[in-house]
Structure formats: C-alpha cells, structure tokens
Amino acid sequence: MKAMVLKKLCNLKENKSPLELVDMPVPVEAEDEILVKVSACGVCHTEIDEIEGRTPPSKFPVILGHQIIGRVEKMGSKANKFMIGDRVGIAWIHSACGKCTFCHEGRENLCDEFKATGRDAEGGYAEYTTVSEKFAYKIPEIFSDAQAAPLLCAGAIGYRSLKLAMIEDGKNIGFTGFGASAHLVIKMVKHLYPHSRVFVFSRTEREREFAKELGAFWAGNSEDESPEKLHCVIDTTPVWKPVVDVMKNVEKGGRLVINAIRKEEVDKDALLTIDYPRDIWMEKEIKSVANITKKDVEEFLQLAALIPIRPDVQEFKLEEANKALMELKERKIRGAKVLKIG
Ligand SMILES: [Zn+2]
Ligand SMILES: [Zn+2]
C-alpha cells in the first residue's frame, strides 16, 4: 500500500517535505481489530507537533494521521461490532489499558498507557490501517467522508473543551485563535447555548471575518479588550501570548481552557507578563484539555449530525500531505484540511 511516513523528527523551517511516500505491506489486524481501507484523513496541527518533536512519535518510521474515515475491509477472529464494508471513523485515542482507575471512570484520555493514533500506532496517511473495534465509530450517514474526517479530532476534542469550559446558556464565551477546531465549536455553541455571545480573538483579519460570518458577536485582535467580560475562553493557538492577553477579559470565577497538546517555546517569555491581580486573582482558572475519550467521540458525532455541523474542508491528495502540513504551519487556514485517499 501507499503511505506517507515520517522517518525522523525535523524542523519544518528547514525541511518542508518531512514525509516520504513509500510502498509498504498492508497491515494485518489482530484478533480484536479491524482492517480499515482509508478514504479520508484529516490533517491536524498535532502532526506538526509530532514532526517537530513537541509530542514525538514513540516509533519510527511512523504513519501520522488521527482523523480517519474508511471502510471495514477485514475483521479479526474476535471482532464482531461491525460488518465488512461498514463505514467507520478512527480518532486520536487508539487504545488505553482498560484496567486503571482512569479507564474505569471513563477518563481513559488520562490513562498512563494511552496510545495515540498516528503517533504511538500507525495512522491514516495511508491506504490501510488497523484499530481495535472498540476504538472505531460508526459515522452518521449525512456526512461525506471528507466532511466527517475533521469531526474526529478538531470537532470531538473541541466538544470536550466545551464541556470543560462549563459554559451555560446566556454566558459569554471567547475563542483565542479561530482555526479548524474553533470553527466547529462555534457551531456547537450556537446550537447548545443559543443565548450566549461569542467573542473571537485572532491576529488575522481573515480569521476574524470568518468568525463573524459564523455568528461571532465580536472579533478583535488578541491584545484587544473585549467589550464584555467572558465567563469562559477556549484557546486553540499554538503559542502563549494570546493566553496571557485574554486573561484580563475573563470574568471573576471564569476559566480558560487550553486546547493544545503542546505549546511552542518561541514566545514563552510572554508568561512573565502575567499580572496576578489583573489576570489570575478572583478565582480565575486556567486548565488544559487532554486527548479524547470514546464517549466524547460518540456523543459528538451524534450532536454533529443533529445540528448538523458540516465542516468546510479543503481536499488534498495523499501525496500532497507535506503541502497540506506546510499550509497549516503557515496558518493558511480556512476550514479543515483533509487528504482524500484511494
Ligand atoms: Zn488532531
Ligand atoms: Zn487505563
């Protein structure tokens, strides 16, 4: 099969083609696994973090990609959740131990043995992949393959971040950055919390315009003071300054949820400008969202079909994965980038 593989960590400023097209054997499914013929795989900023070593793969070479849509091609001897030909999705969570306290509490996203698709296990930048049937999901029919792919990470983790933000209808919510995840989360907010106002902070005019098209009440620069205080904020930027900048706008007792697997080091100095009385005092909270649970993915797919959320997607061929990644790195974003495969 064809696959785009990462053989070693690299700096994308120096190497703009980190992935190599290779021909390799089709993987063989274990007894509890399904073999999936991949038709679409979303391209995520986390892949850039993997390539540049902020969340390095645990093996090389590795096939990246964790927003996978495909069809069941074969099943292991103990797999019976799906039928051959069923359309399934695979998300960031590839497996967890199933035995620890976190797993028993439905918080397998925090399991010590959490394994990520396209980082610790082979992902979807390829024609085939395998996964335990427990971590594959039926995809609602209303979505095309390309539309469904970005729902599996940007959408599902966005849904988790919205839960952690503890928003209530009528309360203000902010977004710092307005890329693939935020443009899906704003649609959930409009549906679930119709009386809430959305405030977007972005350094690019294009993202601010896009936010307003999608119903943001206000959109400004990341340094700006918002016209109203915010009860919660979801940060989807890869850097620190927007986090520090937005805290002055957070209401007393409000919270900021950082939806980023790693932050870049370039502007870490910005943290030294945090002003405790202005930014943290009065019970303001800062927390992160980590990984994803099975339940998040399942709930979110149902919600997405109900609303419905149809992500705006930009399609690339498998062989163009490097191009898609570089455009994402350079923040040429309007909607979500998806590799169409096969
Ligand atoms: Zn992702
Ligand atoms: Zn566990």
mmCIF file of C-alpha atoms and ligand atoms in Angstrom:
data_model
loop_
_atom_site.group_PDB
_atom_site.id
_atom_site.type_symbol
_atom_site.label_atom_id
_atom_site.label_comp_id
_atom_site.label_asym_id
_atom_site.label_seq_id
_atom_site.Cartn_x
_atom_site.Cartn_y
_atom_site.Cartn_z
ATOM 1 C CA MET A 1 0.000 0.000 0.000
ATOM 2 C CA LYS A 2 0.976 3.639 -0.372
ATOM 3 C CA ALA A 3 1.757 5.576 2.799
ATOM 4 C CA MET A 4 3.302 8.917 3.713
ATOM 5 C CA VAL A 5 5.741 8.169 6.545
ATOM 6 C CA LEU A 6 7.821 10.195 8.974
ATOM 7 C CA LYS A 7 11.286 8.679 9.428
ATOM 8 C CA LYS A 8 12.763 11.178 11.892
ATOM 9 C CA LEU A 9 12.000 14.407 13.712
ATOM 10 C CA CYS A 10 12.701 17.563 11.748
ATOM 11 C CA ASN A 11 12.379 21.320 11.790
ATOM 12 C CA LEU A 12 9.776 22.465 9.278
ATOM 13 C CA LYS A 13 11.605 25.734 8.733
ATOM 14 C CA GLU A 14 14.494 23.768 7.221
ATOM 15 C CA ASN A 15 12.682 20.790 5.731
ATOM 16 C CA LYS A 16 9.376 21.471 4.057
ATOM 17 C CA SER A 17 8.880 17.843 2.974
ATOM 18 C CA PRO A 18 9.125 15.864 6.210
ATOM 19 C CA LEU A 19 7.026 12.938 4.992
ATOM 20 C CA GLU A 20 8.142 10.407 2.416
ATOM 21 C CA LEU A 21 5.895 8.432 0.082
ATOM 22 C CA VAL A 22 6.631 4.706 0.482
ATOM 23 C CA ASP A 23 5.163 1.434 -0.650
ATOM 24 C CA MET A 24 4.705 -0.989 2.248
ATOM 25 C CA PRO A 25 2.742 -4.134 3.124
ATOM 26 C CA VAL A 26 -0.913 -3.821 4.119
ATOM 27 C CA PRO A 27 -1.054 -4.219 7.937
ATOM 28 C CA VAL A 28 -2.556 -7.373 9.444
ATOM 29 C CA GLU A 29 -5.344 -6.969 12.010
ATOM 30 C CA ALA A 30 -5.060 -8.564 15.479
ATOM 31 C CA GLU A 31 -7.940 -10.701 16.747
ATOM 32 C CA ASP A 32 -9.857 -7.787 18.323
ATOM 33 C CA GLU A 33 -9.029 -5.420 15.459
ATOM 34 C CA ILE A 34 -10.487 -4.381 12.134
ATOM 35 C CA LEU A 35 -8.563 -3.620 8.956
ATOM 36 C CA VAL A 36 -9.805 -0.331 7.523
ATOM 37 C CA LYS A 37 -9.417 0.823 3.916
ATOM 38 C CA VAL A 38 -8.848 4.545 4.401
ATOM 39 C CA SER A 39 -10.772 7.005 2.226
ATOM 40 C CA ALA A 40 -10.075 10.297 4.019
ATOM 41 C CA CYS A 41 -7.767 11.525 6.755
ATOM 42 C CA GLY A 42 -7.806 14.967 8.326
ATOM 43 C CA VAL A 43 -4.608 16.979 8.744
ATOM 44 C CA CYS A 44 -4.144 18.328 12.259
ATOM 45 C CA HIS A 45 -1.767 20.790 13.931
ATOM 46 C CA THR A 46 -0.758 17.942 16.241
ATOM 47 C CA GLU A 47 1.046 16.340 13.294
ATOM 48 C CA ILE A 48 3.293 19.419 13.220
ATOM 49 C CA ASP A 49 3.957 18.988 16.947
ATOM 50 C CA GLU A 50 4.884 15.361 16.285
ATOM 51 C CA ILE A 51 7.178 16.150 13.352
ATOM 52 C CA GLU A 52 8.971 18.901 15.272
ATOM 53 C CA GLY A 53 9.270 16.773 18.414
ATOM 54 C CA ARG A 54 6.980 18.551 20.884
ATOM 55 C CA THR A 55 4.941 15.350 21.184
ATOM 56 C CA PRO A 56 7.310 12.932 19.455
ATOM 57 C CA PRO A 57 6.185 9.621 17.979
ATOM 58 C CA SER A 58 7.187 6.611 20.089
ATOM 59 C CA LYS A 59 8.461 4.764 16.989
ATOM 60 C CA PHE A 60 9.992 5.449 13.568
ATOM 61 C CA PRO A 61 9.101 5.269 10.798
ATOM 62 C CA VAL A 62 5.524 6.159 11.649
ATOM 63 C CA ILE A 63 2.395 6.897 9.639
ATOM 64 C CA LEU A 64 0.783 10.077 11.001
ATOM 65 C CA GLY A 65 -2.910 10.997 10.946
ATOM 66 C CA HIS A 66 -5.675 10.563 13.509
ATOM 67 C CA GLN A 67 -8.900 11.732 11.841
ATOM 68 C CA ILE A 68 -9.556 8.688 9.738
ATOM 69 C CA ILE A 69 -12.604 7.667 7.714
ATOM 70 C CA GLY A 70 -12.673 4.362 5.888
ATOM 71 C CA ARG A 71 -14.484 1.091 5.385
ATOM 72 C CA VAL A 72 -14.064 -2.200 7.181
ATOM 73 C CA GLU A 73 -12.085 -4.467 4.870
ATOM 74 C CA LYS A 74 -11.383 -7.400 7.226
ATOM 75 C CA MET A 75 -12.105 -8.360 10.818
ATOM 76 C CA GLY A 76 -10.046 -10.229 13.400
ATOM 77 C CA SER A 77 -11.424 -13.519 14.757
ATOM 78 C CA LYS A 78 -12.845 -11.851 17.911
ATOM 79 C CA ALA A 79 -14.149 -8.702 16.257
ATOM 80 C CA ASN A 80 -17.909 -8.501 15.725
ATOM 81 C CA LYS A 81 -19.015 -4.905 16.282
ATOM 82 C CA PHE A 82 -19.056 -4.064 12.558
ATOM 83 C CA MET A 83 -19.766 -5.739 9.213
ATOM 84 C CA ILE A 84 -17.429 -5.851 6.235
ATOM 85 C CA GLY A 85 -17.970 -2.651 4.234
ATOM 86 C CA ASP A 86 -19.256 -0.570 7.174
ATOM 87 C CA ARG A 87 -18.047 3.000 7.206
ATOM 88 C CA VAL A 88 -16.072 3.758 10.365
ATOM 89 C CA GLY A 89 -14.061 6.555 11.919
ATOM 90 C CA ILE A 90 -10.874 6.367 13.981
ATOM 91 C CA ALA A 91 -9.874 9.218 16.297
ATOM 92 C CA TRP A 92 -6.849 10.275 18.357
ATOM 93 C CA ILE A 93 -7.422 7.601 21.017
ATOM 94 C CA HIS A 94 -6.083 4.337 19.555
ATOM 95 C CA SER A 95 -6.127 2.396 22.831
ATOM 96 C CA ALA A 96 -5.916 2.623 26.624
ATOM 97 C CA CYS A 97 -5.240 -0.088 29.243
ATOM 98 C CA GLY A 98 -8.898 -0.604 30.181
ATOM 99 C CA LYS A 99 -7.896 -1.583 33.756
ATOM 100 C CA CYS A 100 -6.680 1.528 35.608
ATOM 101 C CA THR A 101 -8.810 3.895 37.704
ATOM 102 C CA PHE A 102 -8.960 6.432 34.920
ATOM 103 C CA CYS A 103 -10.156 3.850 32.401
ATOM 104 C CA HIS A 104 -12.811 2.597 34.853
ATOM 105 C CA GLU A 105 -14.044 6.146 35.388
ATOM 106 C CA GLY A 106 -14.456 6.770 31.652
ATOM 107 C CA ARG A 107 -11.439 9.039 31.701
ATOM 108 C CA GLU A 108 -9.277 6.820 29.504
ATOM 109 C CA ASN A 109 -7.887 10.015 27.960
ATOM 110 C CA LEU A 110 -5.744 10.284 31.110
ATOM 111 C CA CYS A 111 -4.614 6.605 31.161
ATOM 112 C CA ASP A 112 -0.843 6.095 31.573
ATOM 113 C CA GLU A 113 -0.962 3.626 28.706
ATOM 114 C CA PHE A 114 -2.921 5.921 26.416
ATOM 115 C CA LYS A 115 -1.781 5.294 22.847
ATOM 116 C CA ALA A 116 -2.414 7.871 20.174
ATOM 117 C CA THR A 117 -3.337 7.091 16.582
ATOM 118 C CA GLY A 118 -0.658 8.292 14.185
ATOM 119 C CA ARG A 119 1.907 8.735 16.964
ATOM 120 C CA ASP A 120 2.166 5.532 19.036
ATOM 121 C CA ALA A 121 0.226 3.438 16.499
ATOM 122 C CA GLU A 122 0.071 3.722 12.706
ATOM 123 C CA GLY A 123 -2.336 6.392 11.484
ATOM 124 C CA GLY A 124 -4.304 7.340 8.409
ATOM 125 C CA TYR A 125 -1.852 8.916 5.971
ATOM 126 C CA ALA A 126 -2.006 5.573 4.170
ATOM 127 C CA GLU A 127 -4.314 3.347 2.168
ATOM 128 C CA TYR A 128 -4.989 0.947 5.075
ATOM 129 C CA THR A 129 -4.797 0.944 8.853
ATOM 130 C CA THR A 130 -5.865 -1.250 11.789
ATOM 131 C CA VAL A 131 -7.520 -0.474 15.113
ATOM 132 C CA SER A 132 -9.319 -2.288 17.924
ATOM 133 C CA GLU A 133 -13.015 -2.315 17.063
ATOM 134 C CA LYS A 134 -13.684 -0.692 20.480
ATOM 135 C CA PHE A 135 -11.976 2.444 19.215
ATOM 136 C CA ALA A 136 -13.777 2.671 15.879
ATOM 137 C CA TYR A 137 -17.044 4.543 15.475
ATOM 138 C CA LYS A 138 -19.982 4.380 13.123
ATOM 139 C CA ILE A 139 -20.249 7.608 11.130
ATOM 140 C CA PRO A 140 -23.692 9.232 10.677
ATOM 141 C CA GLU A 141 -24.820 8.989 7.071
ATOM 142 C CA ILE A 142 -25.367 12.674 6.456
ATOM 143 C CA PHE A 143 -21.627 13.330 6.250
ATOM 144 C CA SER A 144 -19.376 12.741 3.258
ATOM 145 C CA ASP A 145 -16.065 11.050 4.058
ATOM 146 C CA ALA A 146 -14.133 14.329 3.753
ATOM 147 C CA GLN A 147 -16.633 16.197 5.930
ATOM 148 C CA ALA A 148 -16.584 13.520 8.616
ATOM 149 C CA ALA A 149 -12.777 13.349 8.983
ATOM 150 C CA PRO A 150 -12.177 16.687 10.760
ATOM 151 C CA LEU A 151 -15.060 15.958 13.114
ATOM 152 C CA LEU A 152 -12.951 13.203 14.675
ATOM 153 C CA CYS A 153 -10.333 15.481 16.201
ATOM 154 C CA ALA A 154 -10.970 19.167 15.744
ATOM 155 C CA GLY A 155 -14.656 18.541 16.400
ATOM 156 C CA ALA A 156 -14.526 15.880 19.102
ATOM 157 C CA ILE A 157 -11.743 17.490 21.140
ATOM 158 C CA GLY A 158 -13.474 20.838 20.613
ATOM 159 C CA TYR A 159 -16.565 19.235 22.134
ATOM 160 C CA ARG A 160 -14.515 18.051 25.115
ATOM 161 C CA SER A 161 -13.033 21.519 25.577
ATOM 162 C CA LEU A 162 -16.531 22.990 25.526
ATOM 163 C CA LYS A 163 -17.607 20.556 28.279
ATOM 164 C CA LEU A 164 -14.564 21.516 30.359
ATOM 165 C CA ALA A 165 -15.291 25.226 29.815
ATOM 166 C CA MET A 166 -18.542 24.705 31.774
ATOM 167 C CA ILE A 167 -20.419 27.268 29.739
ATOM 168 C CA GLU A 168 -24.086 27.930 30.492
ATOM 169 C CA ASP A 169 -26.643 29.351 28.089
ATOM 170 C CA GLY A 170 -26.522 33.143 28.091
ATOM 171 C CA LYS A 171 -22.948 33.346 29.398
ATOM 172 C CA ASN A 172 -20.217 34.800 27.206
ATOM 173 C CA ILE A 173 -17.631 32.562 25.606
ATOM 174 C CA GLY A 174 -14.378 33.591 23.949
ATOM 175 C CA PHE A 175 -12.025 31.908 21.497
ATOM 176 C CA THR A 176 -8.373 32.723 21.079
ATOM 177 C CA GLY A 177 -7.450 31.608 17.586
ATOM 178 C CA PHE A 178 -10.047 30.595 15.057
ATOM 179 C CA GLY A 179 -8.857 27.567 13.115
ATOM 180 C CA ALA A 180 -10.278 24.137 12.414
ATOM 181 C CA SER A 181 -11.404 23.387 15.971
ATOM 182 C CA ALA A 182 -12.899 26.770 16.849
ATOM 183 C CA HIS A 183 -14.884 26.986 13.627
ATOM 184 C CA LEU A 184 -16.618 23.748 14.629
ATOM 185 C CA VAL A 185 -17.031 24.669 18.298
ATOM 186 C CA ILE A 186 -18.788 27.951 17.443
ATOM 187 C CA LYS A 187 -21.438 25.898 15.640
ATOM 188 C CA MET A 188 -21.936 23.760 18.773
ATOM 189 C CA VAL A 189 -22.196 26.889 20.921
ATOM 190 C CA LYS A 190 -24.852 28.388 18.626
ATOM 191 C CA HIS A 191 -26.886 25.175 18.905
ATOM 192 C CA LEU A 192 -26.430 24.259 22.571
ATOM 193 C CA TYR A 193 -26.220 27.769 24.048
ATOM 194 C CA PRO A 194 -28.261 29.988 21.716
ATOM 195 C CA HIS A 195 -28.300 32.980 24.100
ATOM 196 C CA SER A 196 -24.537 33.064 24.613
ATOM 197 C CA ARG A 197 -22.405 35.654 22.857
ATOM 198 C CA VAL A 198 -19.191 34.578 21.151
ATOM 199 C CA PHE A 199 -16.059 36.752 21.212
ATOM 200 C CA VAL A 200 -13.124 35.845 18.983
ATOM 201 C CA PHE A 201 -9.512 36.991 19.304
ATOM 202 C CA SER A 202 -7.339 36.437 16.272
ATOM 203 C CA ARG A 203 -4.315 38.101 14.777
ATOM 204 C CA THR A 204 -5.507 37.640 11.212
ATOM 205 C CA GLU A 205 -8.239 39.658 9.534
ATOM 206 C CA ARG A 206 -9.285 36.564 7.582
ATOM 207 C CA GLU A 207 -9.990 34.548 10.731
ATOM 208 C CA ARG A 208 -11.879 37.478 12.290
ATOM 209 C CA GLU A 209 -14.062 37.829 9.194
ATOM 210 C CA PHE A 210 -14.681 34.074 9.134
ATOM 211 C CA ALA A 211 -15.701 34.171 12.807
ATOM 212 C CA LYS A 212 -18.227 36.926 12.143
ATOM 213 C CA GLU A 213 -19.640 35.025 9.167
ATOM 214 C CA LEU A 214 -20.213 32.122 11.558
ATOM 215 C CA GLY A 215 -22.056 34.296 14.046
ATOM 216 C CA ALA A 216 -19.431 35.720 16.432
ATOM 217 C CA PHE A 217 -20.807 38.747 18.301
ATOM 218 C CA TRP A 218 -17.413 40.441 18.289
ATOM 219 C CA ALA A 219 -13.990 39.711 16.787
ATOM 220 C CA GLY A 220 -10.790 41.569 17.562
ATOM 221 C CA ASN A 221 -7.036 41.340 17.866
ATOM 222 C CA SER A 222 -5.547 39.118 20.538
ATOM 223 C CA GLU A 223 -4.345 42.156 22.566
ATOM 224 C CA ASP A 224 -7.750 43.864 22.470
ATOM 225 C CA GLU A 225 -10.042 44.372 25.413
ATOM 226 C CA SER A 226 -13.365 42.666 24.727
ATOM 227 C CA PRO A 227 -16.487 44.849 25.112
ATOM 228 C CA GLU A 228 -17.859 42.427 27.732
ATOM 229 C CA LYS A 229 -16.216 40.087 30.255
ATOM 230 C CA LEU A 230 -16.039 36.405 29.290
ATOM 231 C CA HIS A 231 -17.190 33.547 31.510
ATOM 232 C CA CYS A 232 -15.040 31.081 29.656
ATOM 233 C CA VAL A 233 -12.465 31.072 26.906
ATOM 234 C CA ILE A 234 -11.180 28.246 24.731
ATOM 235 C CA ASP A 235 -7.641 28.735 23.486
ATOM 236 C CA THR A 236 -6.663 26.916 20.301
ATOM 237 C CA THR A 237 -3.474 28.799 19.478
ATOM 238 C CA PRO A 238 -0.079 27.055 19.473
ATOM 239 C CA VAL A 239 1.615 29.884 21.437
ATOM 240 C CA TRP A 240 1.497 31.688 24.822
ATOM 241 C CA LYS A 241 0.874 35.366 24.207
ATOM 242 C CA PRO A 242 -2.831 35.028 23.339
ATOM 243 C CA VAL A 243 -3.352 33.144 26.633
ATOM 244 C CA VAL A 244 -1.790 35.944 28.653
ATOM 245 C CA ASP A 245 -3.530 38.640 26.586
ATOM 246 C CA VAL A 246 -7.002 37.202 27.047
ATOM 247 C CA MET A 247 -6.905 36.646 30.835
ATOM 248 C CA LYS A 248 -7.694 40.317 31.520
ATOM 249 C CA ASN A 249 -11.013 39.754 29.716
ATOM 250 C CA VAL A 250 -12.014 36.715 31.794
ATOM 251 C CA GLU A 251 -14.823 37.342 34.278
ATOM 252 C CA LYS A 252 -14.284 36.680 38.014
ATOM 253 C CA GLY A 253 -14.570 32.941 38.645
ATOM 254 C CA GLY A 254 -14.263 32.271 34.922
ATOM 255 C CA ARG A 255 -11.934 29.861 33.189
ATOM 256 C CA LEU A 256 -9.640 29.452 30.254
ATOM 257 C CA VAL A 257 -9.308 26.003 28.682
ATOM 258 C CA ILE A 258 -6.177 25.442 26.627
ATOM 259 C CA ASN A 259 -6.999 23.090 23.760
ATOM 260 C CA ALA A 260 -3.486 22.384 22.532
ATOM 261 C CA ILE A 261 -1.420 19.261 23.023
ATOM 262 C CA ARG A 262 1.781 21.290 23.298
ATOM 263 C CA LYS A 263 2.659 24.968 23.199
ATOM 264 C CA GLU A 264 5.552 26.281 21.150
ATOM 265 C CA GLU A 265 8.528 27.723 23.048
ATOM 266 C CA VAL A 266 9.055 30.811 20.866
ATOM 267 C CA ASP A 267 7.072 33.274 22.963
ATOM 268 C CA LYS A 268 7.191 31.616 26.374
ATOM 269 C CA ASP A 269 8.567 34.914 27.755
ATOM 270 C CA ALA A 270 5.043 36.259 27.434
ATOM 271 C CA LEU A 271 4.152 34.287 30.574
ATOM 272 C CA LEU A 272 6.339 36.664 32.606
ATOM 273 C CA THR A 273 3.937 39.474 31.772
ATOM 274 C CA ILE A 274 1.056 37.799 33.641
ATOM 275 C CA ASP A 275 -0.246 40.316 36.155
ATOM 276 C CA TYR A 276 -1.626 38.380 39.096
ATOM 277 C CA PRO A 277 -4.323 40.842 40.267
ATOM 278 C CA ARG A 278 -5.500 41.537 36.728
ATOM 279 C CA ASP A 279 -5.190 38.089 35.159
ATOM 280 C CA ILE A 280 -5.459 35.359 37.834
ATOM 281 C CA TRP A 281 -6.824 36.752 41.117
ATOM 282 C CA MET A 282 -10.562 36.446 41.794
ATOM 283 C CA GLU A 283 -10.651 32.711 41.246
ATOM 284 C CA LYS A 284 -9.899 32.702 37.567
ATOM 285 C CA GLU A 285 -8.813 29.253 36.355
ATOM 286 C CA ILE A 286 -6.537 28.027 33.600
ATOM 287 C CA LYS A 287 -6.764 24.347 32.638
ATOM 288 C CA SER A 288 -5.976 22.122 29.682
ATOM 289 C CA VAL A 289 -7.871 19.549 27.672
ATOM 290 C CA ALA A 290 -6.001 16.287 27.135
ATOM 291 C CA ASN A 291 -6.731 13.714 24.458
ATOM 292 C CA ILE A 292 -10.217 12.340 23.997
ATOM 293 C CA THR A 293 -12.470 9.602 25.341
ATOM 294 C CA LYS A 294 -14.614 7.121 23.403
ATOM 295 C CA LYS A 295 -17.713 8.769 24.873
ATOM 296 C CA ASP A 296 -16.651 12.223 23.663
ATOM 297 C CA VAL A 297 -16.305 10.923 20.103
ATOM 298 C CA GLU A 298 -19.617 9.058 20.187
ATOM 299 C CA GLU A 299 -21.573 11.944 21.742
ATOM 300 C CA PHE A 300 -20.026 14.483 19.457
ATOM 301 C CA LEU A 301 -20.759 12.531 16.247
ATOM 302 C CA GLN A 302 -24.455 12.367 17.236
ATOM 303 C CA LEU A 303 -24.510 16.071 18.070
ATOM 304 C CA ALA A 304 -22.756 16.964 14.819
ATOM 305 C CA ALA A 305 -25.357 15.044 12.823
ATOM 306 C CA LEU A 306 -28.208 16.661 14.752
ATOM 307 C CA ILE A 307 -27.082 20.295 14.401
ATOM 308 C CA PRO A 308 -25.809 19.474 11.678
ATOM 309 C CA ILE A 309 -22.171 20.513 11.584
ATOM 310 C CA ARG A 310 -20.693 20.189 8.127
ATOM 311 C CA PRO A 311 -17.083 21.311 8.303
ATOM 312 C CA ASP A 312 -15.709 23.420 5.466
ATOM 313 C CA VAL A 313 -12.953 21.276 4.039
ATOM 314 C CA GLN A 314 -10.078 21.724 1.650
ATOM 315 C CA GLU A 315 -9.034 18.472 -0.034
ATOM 316 C CA PHE A 316 -5.533 17.255 -0.856
ATOM 317 C CA LYS A 317 -4.212 14.013 -2.335
ATOM 318 C CA LEU A 318 -2.280 11.609 -0.087
ATOM 319 C CA GLU A 319 0.914 12.572 -1.959
ATOM 320 C CA GLU A 320 0.239 16.233 -1.095
ATOM 321 C CA ALA A 321 0.378 15.657 2.669
ATOM 322 C CA ASN A 322 3.548 17.764 3.010
ATOM 323 C CA LYS A 323 1.887 20.656 1.197
ATOM 324 C CA ALA A 324 -1.177 20.456 3.454
ATOM 325 C CA LEU A 325 1.026 20.386 6.562
ATOM 326 C CA MET A 326 3.087 23.390 5.447
ATOM 327 C CA GLU A 327 -0.043 25.403 4.711
ATOM 328 C CA LEU A 328 -1.284 24.581 8.181
ATOM 329 C CA LYS A 329 2.078 25.544 9.683
ATOM 330 C CA GLU A 330 1.930 28.856 7.811
ATOM 331 C CA ARG A 331 -1.618 29.314 9.096
ATOM 332 C CA LYS A 332 -3.199 29.380 5.643
ATOM 333 C CA ILE A 333 -6.402 28.166 7.206
ATOM 334 C CA ARG A 334 -9.953 28.331 6.080
ATOM 335 C CA GLY A 335 -11.748 25.296 7.353
ATOM 336 C CA ALA A 336 -10.095 21.921 7.732
ATOM 337 C CA LYS A 337 -7.546 20.205 5.503
ATOM 338 C CA VAL A 338 -8.304 16.616 4.503
ATOM 339 C CA LEU A 339 -6.351 14.040 2.500
ATOM 340 C CA LYS A 340 -8.591 12.122 0.072
ATOM 341 C CA ILE A 341 -7.148 8.627 -0.318
ATOM 342 C CA GLY A 342 -7.882 5.902 -2.844
HETATM 343 ZN ZN ZN B 1 -5.876 16.347 15.902
HETATM 344 ZN ZN ZN B 2 -6.011 2.841 31.745
#
